[in-house]
XYZ file of C-alpha atoms in Angstrom:
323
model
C 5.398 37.914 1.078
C 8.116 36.543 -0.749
C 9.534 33.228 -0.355
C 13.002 33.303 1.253
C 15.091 30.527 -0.392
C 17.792 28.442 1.357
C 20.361 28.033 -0.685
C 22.513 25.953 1.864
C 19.691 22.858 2.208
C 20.158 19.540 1.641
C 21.153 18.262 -1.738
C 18.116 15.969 -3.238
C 17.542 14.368 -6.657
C 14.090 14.342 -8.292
C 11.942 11.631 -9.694
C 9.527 11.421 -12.196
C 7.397 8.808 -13.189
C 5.861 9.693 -16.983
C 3.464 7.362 -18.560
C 2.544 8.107 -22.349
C -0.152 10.465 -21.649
C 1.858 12.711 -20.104
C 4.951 12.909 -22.365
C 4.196 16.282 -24.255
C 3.461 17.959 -20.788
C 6.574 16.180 -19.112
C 8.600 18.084 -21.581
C 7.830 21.549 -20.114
C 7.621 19.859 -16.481
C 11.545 19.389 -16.995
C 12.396 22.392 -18.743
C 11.002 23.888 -15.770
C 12.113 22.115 -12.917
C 15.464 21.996 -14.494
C 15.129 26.379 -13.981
C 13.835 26.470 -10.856
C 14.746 23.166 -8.493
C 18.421 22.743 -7.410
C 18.484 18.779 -7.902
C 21.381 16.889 -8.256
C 19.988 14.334 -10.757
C 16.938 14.440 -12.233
C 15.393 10.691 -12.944
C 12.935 9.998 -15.516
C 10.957 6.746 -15.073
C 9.583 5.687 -18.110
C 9.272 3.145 -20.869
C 12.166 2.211 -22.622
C 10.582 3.140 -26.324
C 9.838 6.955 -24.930
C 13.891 7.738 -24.079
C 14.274 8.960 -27.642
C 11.680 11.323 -27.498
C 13.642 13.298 -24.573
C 17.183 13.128 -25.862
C 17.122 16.457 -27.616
C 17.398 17.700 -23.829
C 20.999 17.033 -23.652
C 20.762 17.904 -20.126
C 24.084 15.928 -18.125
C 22.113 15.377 -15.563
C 18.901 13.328 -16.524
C 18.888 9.759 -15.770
C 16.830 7.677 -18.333
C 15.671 4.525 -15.700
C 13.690 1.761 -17.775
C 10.378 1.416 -16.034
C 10.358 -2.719 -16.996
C 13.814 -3.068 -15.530
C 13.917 -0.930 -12.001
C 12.970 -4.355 -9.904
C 14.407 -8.023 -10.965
C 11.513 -9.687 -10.435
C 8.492 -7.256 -11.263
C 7.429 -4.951 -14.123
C 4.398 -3.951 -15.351
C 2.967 -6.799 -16.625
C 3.175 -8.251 -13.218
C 0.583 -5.902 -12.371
C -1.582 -6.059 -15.194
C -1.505 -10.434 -14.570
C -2.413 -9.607 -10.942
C -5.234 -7.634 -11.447
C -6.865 -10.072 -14.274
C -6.529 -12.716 -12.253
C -7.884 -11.168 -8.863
C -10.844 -9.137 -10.271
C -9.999 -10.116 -14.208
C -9.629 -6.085 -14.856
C -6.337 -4.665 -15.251
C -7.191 -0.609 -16.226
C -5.733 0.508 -12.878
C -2.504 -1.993 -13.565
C -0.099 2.017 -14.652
C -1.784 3.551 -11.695
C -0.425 1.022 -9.244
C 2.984 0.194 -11.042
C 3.915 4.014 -10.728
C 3.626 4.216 -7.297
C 5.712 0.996 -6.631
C 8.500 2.993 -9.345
C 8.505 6.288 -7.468
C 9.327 3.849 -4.169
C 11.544 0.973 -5.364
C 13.608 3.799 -6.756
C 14.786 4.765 -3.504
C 17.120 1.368 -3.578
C 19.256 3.558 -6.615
C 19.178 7.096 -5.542
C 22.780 8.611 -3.875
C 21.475 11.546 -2.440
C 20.015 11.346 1.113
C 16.533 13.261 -0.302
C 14.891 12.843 -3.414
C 11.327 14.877 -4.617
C 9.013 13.058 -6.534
C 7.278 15.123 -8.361
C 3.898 14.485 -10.828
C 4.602 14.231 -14.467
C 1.563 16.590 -15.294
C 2.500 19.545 -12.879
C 4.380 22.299 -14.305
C 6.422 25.080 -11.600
C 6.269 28.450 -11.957
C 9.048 29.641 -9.096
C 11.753 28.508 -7.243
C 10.166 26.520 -4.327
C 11.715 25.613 -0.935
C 11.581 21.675 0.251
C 13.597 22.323 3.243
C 12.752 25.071 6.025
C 16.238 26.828 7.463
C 16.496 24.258 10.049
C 16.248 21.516 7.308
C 13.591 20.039 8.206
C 11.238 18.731 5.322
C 8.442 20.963 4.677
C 5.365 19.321 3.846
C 2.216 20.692 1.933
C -0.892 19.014 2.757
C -4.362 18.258 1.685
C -7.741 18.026 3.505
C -7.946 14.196 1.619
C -9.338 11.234 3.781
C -9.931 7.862 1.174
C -10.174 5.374 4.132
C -9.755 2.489 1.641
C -5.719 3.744 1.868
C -5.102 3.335 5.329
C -6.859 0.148 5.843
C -4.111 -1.451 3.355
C -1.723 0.631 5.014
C -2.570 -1.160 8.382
C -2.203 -4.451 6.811
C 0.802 -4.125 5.080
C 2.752 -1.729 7.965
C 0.473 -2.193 11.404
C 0.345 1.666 11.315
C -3.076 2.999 12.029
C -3.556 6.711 10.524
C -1.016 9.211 12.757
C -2.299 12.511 11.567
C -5.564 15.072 11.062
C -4.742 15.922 7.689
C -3.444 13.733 3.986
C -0.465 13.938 2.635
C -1.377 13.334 -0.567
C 0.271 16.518 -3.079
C 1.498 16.626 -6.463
C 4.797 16.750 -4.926
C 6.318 14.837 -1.609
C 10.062 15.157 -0.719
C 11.355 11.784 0.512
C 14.307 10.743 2.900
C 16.011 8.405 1.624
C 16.964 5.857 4.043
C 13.827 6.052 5.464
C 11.565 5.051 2.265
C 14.629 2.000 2.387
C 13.646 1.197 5.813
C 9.904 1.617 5.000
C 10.224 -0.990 2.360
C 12.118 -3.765 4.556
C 9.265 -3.680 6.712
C 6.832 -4.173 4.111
C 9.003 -6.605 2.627
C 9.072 -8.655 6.194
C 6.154 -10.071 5.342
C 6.171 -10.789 1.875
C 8.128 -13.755 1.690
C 9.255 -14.900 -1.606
C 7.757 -12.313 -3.280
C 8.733 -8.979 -4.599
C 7.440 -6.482 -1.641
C 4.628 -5.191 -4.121
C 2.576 -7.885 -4.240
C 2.222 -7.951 -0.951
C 0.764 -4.514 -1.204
C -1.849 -5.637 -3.963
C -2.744 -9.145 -1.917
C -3.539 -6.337 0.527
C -6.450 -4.492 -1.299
C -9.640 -6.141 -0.718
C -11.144 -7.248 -4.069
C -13.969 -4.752 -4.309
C -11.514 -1.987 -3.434
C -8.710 -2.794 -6.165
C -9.918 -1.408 -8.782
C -10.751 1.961 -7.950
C -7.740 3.309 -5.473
C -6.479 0.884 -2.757
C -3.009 2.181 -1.962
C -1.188 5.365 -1.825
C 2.290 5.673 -1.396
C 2.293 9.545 -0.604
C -0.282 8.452 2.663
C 2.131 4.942 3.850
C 5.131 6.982 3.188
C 3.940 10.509 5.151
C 2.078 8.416 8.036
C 5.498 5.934 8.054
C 7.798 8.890 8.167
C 5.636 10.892 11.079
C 5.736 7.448 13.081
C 9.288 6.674 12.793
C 10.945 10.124 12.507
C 8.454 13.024 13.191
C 10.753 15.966 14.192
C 12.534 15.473 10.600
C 9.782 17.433 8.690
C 6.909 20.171 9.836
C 3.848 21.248 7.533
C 3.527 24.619 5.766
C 2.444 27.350 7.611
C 4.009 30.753 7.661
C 2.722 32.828 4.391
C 6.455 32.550 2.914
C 6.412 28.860 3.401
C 2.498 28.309 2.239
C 1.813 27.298 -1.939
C -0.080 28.911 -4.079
C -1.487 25.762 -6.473
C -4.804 24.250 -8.733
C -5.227 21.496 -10.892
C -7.647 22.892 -12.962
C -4.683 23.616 -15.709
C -6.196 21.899 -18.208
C -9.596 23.932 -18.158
C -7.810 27.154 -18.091
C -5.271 26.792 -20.986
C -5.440 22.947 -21.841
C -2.891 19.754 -21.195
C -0.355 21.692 -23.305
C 0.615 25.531 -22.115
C 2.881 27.937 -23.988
C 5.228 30.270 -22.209
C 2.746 32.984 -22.244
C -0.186 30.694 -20.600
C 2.718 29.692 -17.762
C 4.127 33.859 -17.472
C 0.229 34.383 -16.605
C -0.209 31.652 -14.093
C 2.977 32.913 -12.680
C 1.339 36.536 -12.018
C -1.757 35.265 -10.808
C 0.441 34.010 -8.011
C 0.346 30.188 -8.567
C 3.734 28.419 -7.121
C 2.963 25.234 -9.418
C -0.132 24.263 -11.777
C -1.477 20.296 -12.470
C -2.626 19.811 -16.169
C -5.215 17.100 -15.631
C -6.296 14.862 -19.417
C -8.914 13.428 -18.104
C -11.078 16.960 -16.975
C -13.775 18.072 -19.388
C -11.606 20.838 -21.529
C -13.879 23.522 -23.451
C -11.621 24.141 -26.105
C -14.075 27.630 -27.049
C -12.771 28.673 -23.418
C -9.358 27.925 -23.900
C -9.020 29.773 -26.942
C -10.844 32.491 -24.981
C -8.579 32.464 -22.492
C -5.928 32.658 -24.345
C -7.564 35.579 -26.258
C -7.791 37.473 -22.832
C -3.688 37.034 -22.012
C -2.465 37.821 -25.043
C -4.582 41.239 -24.232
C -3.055 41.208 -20.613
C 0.403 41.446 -21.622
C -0.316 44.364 -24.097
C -2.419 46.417 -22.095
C 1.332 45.418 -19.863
C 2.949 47.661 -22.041
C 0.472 50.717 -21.908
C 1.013 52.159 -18.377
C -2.675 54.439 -18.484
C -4.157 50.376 -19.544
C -2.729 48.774 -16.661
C -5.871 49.242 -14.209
C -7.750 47.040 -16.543
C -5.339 43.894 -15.924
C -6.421 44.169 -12.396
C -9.977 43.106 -13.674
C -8.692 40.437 -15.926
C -6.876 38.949 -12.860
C -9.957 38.900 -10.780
C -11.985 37.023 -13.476
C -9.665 34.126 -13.368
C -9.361 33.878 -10.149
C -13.216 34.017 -9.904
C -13.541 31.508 -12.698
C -11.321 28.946 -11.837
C -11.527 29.426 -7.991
C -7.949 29.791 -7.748
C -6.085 30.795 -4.275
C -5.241 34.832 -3.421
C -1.818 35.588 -3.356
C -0.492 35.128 0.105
């Protein structure tokens, strides 16, 4: 079933938080969203030495936002200090700071939404964010990292609210309410910048593996204070087609072809992990095989045979039926 797109939602801006690893990949991720999101403003959240390597864009409406300078009081060596002097480790210092970005940025955006969306996960189709009653539509995940909402409960008082996570590659965020969300954490933070009230949160032994997510406080905030504003996917137009296993299939970096193929294998968005275990002699494969598909396109009598190619990915890479 085709997804029926509401062209008369809300207007929203979209954020993305890149980190140096993900630069190359970012590149397509805006080319794309830039095709196939209606956003107002796109904002790129990023060190100030990597703005020159996306100014060949010339797109009028990407926002360069300096990673170091988005709070007055905080940056990213705020982090890295913390965590060397609470568990003298600071590797998870850009995995916190970018989830304090993708929230403090709420305090500059002018639309009433904005979608943050991952640095390392490309779109294939236009997607809706709002249903035709715009409300927020929501795609969840069966994740349950209890570590989360016990910092959650310290630094809100919100126990868990729901069955399910709502931790995505994507999460499309009211405004005012992510504002609101962070005056309450802020209540109790005194002199300090609200994020370090987050990390005095995380129990030592937790820190440095994952104590916090903001996609979990935000969802569980939003479904406490304002529940009838959003409702999860569930009708097959409305459902999204998506794996992370990008990387395996065609590597962190995919040409048009690799993303034409994803897009006929019925995938709504792919994640292009670096840290999964890549076998380049399958991605050259792989490619191998869709360069074949789209001939064998072009010979009608052929075409039977792409139905088999399509069912060895699938089968491969355990990726989703079309819906």
């Amino acid at each position: 079933m085709m997804m029926q797109l509401f062209t008369n939602n809300p207007k929203y801006d979209i954020v993305i938080c890149l980190g140096p690893q993900h630069i190359e990949t970012a590149k397509v991720v805006i080319k794309q969203v830039k095709r196939f999101f209606q956003a107002k403003q796109v904002y790129l959240i990023t060190n100030v030495s990597h703005f020159e390597k996306f100014q060949s864009f010339n797109l009028t409406n990407l926002i360069f936002v300096n990673e170091n300078e988005l709070f007055d009081r905080f940056n990213f060596q705020s982090v890295a200090d913390f965590l060397r002097q609470k568990i003298n480790d600071e590797d998870r210092a850009g995995w916190y700071f970018q989830q304090f970005l993708k929230m403090e940025i709420s305090k500059i955006i002018q639309s009433d939404y904005y979608l943050i969306w991952d640095a390392d996960t490309i779109p294939l189709k236009p997607i809706n964010f709002f249903d035709e009653e715009e409300k927020v539509l929501i795609h969840k995940s069966e994740e349950n990292h209890t570590i989360y909402f016990k910092t959650m409960e310290h630094i809100l008082g919100l126990k868990k609210t729901v069955n399910y996570s709502y931790i995505s590659e994507h999460f499309m965020v009211q405004t005012k309410l992510m504002q609101k969300m962070l005056l309450e954490i802020s209540k109790n933070a005194g002199d300090l910048v609200w994020p370090y009230h987050i990390l005095e949160n995380i129990a030592a032994k937790d820190i440095s593996l994952s104590g916090f997510s903001e996609y979990e406080t935000y969802g569980n905030f939003l479904n406490s204070t304002n529940p009838d504003s959003f409702r999860l996917r569930t009708s097959p137009s409305e459902l999204l087609n998506t794996t992370r296993n990008g990387s395996m299939i065609f590597g962190t970096l995919p040409n048009t072809k690799d993303l034409k193929f994803l897009e006929v294998l019925g995938l709504h968005y792919v994640t292009f992990e670096i840290w999964q275990d890549v076998n380049p002699k399958d991605i050259k494969t792989n490619k191998r095989r869709v360069a074949f598909f789209f001939l064998l396109e072009k010979i009608p009598m052929l075409k039977s045979l792409n139905k088999l190619i399509i069912k060895n990915f699938r089968k491969t890479y355990s990726l989703p039926q079309p819906l």
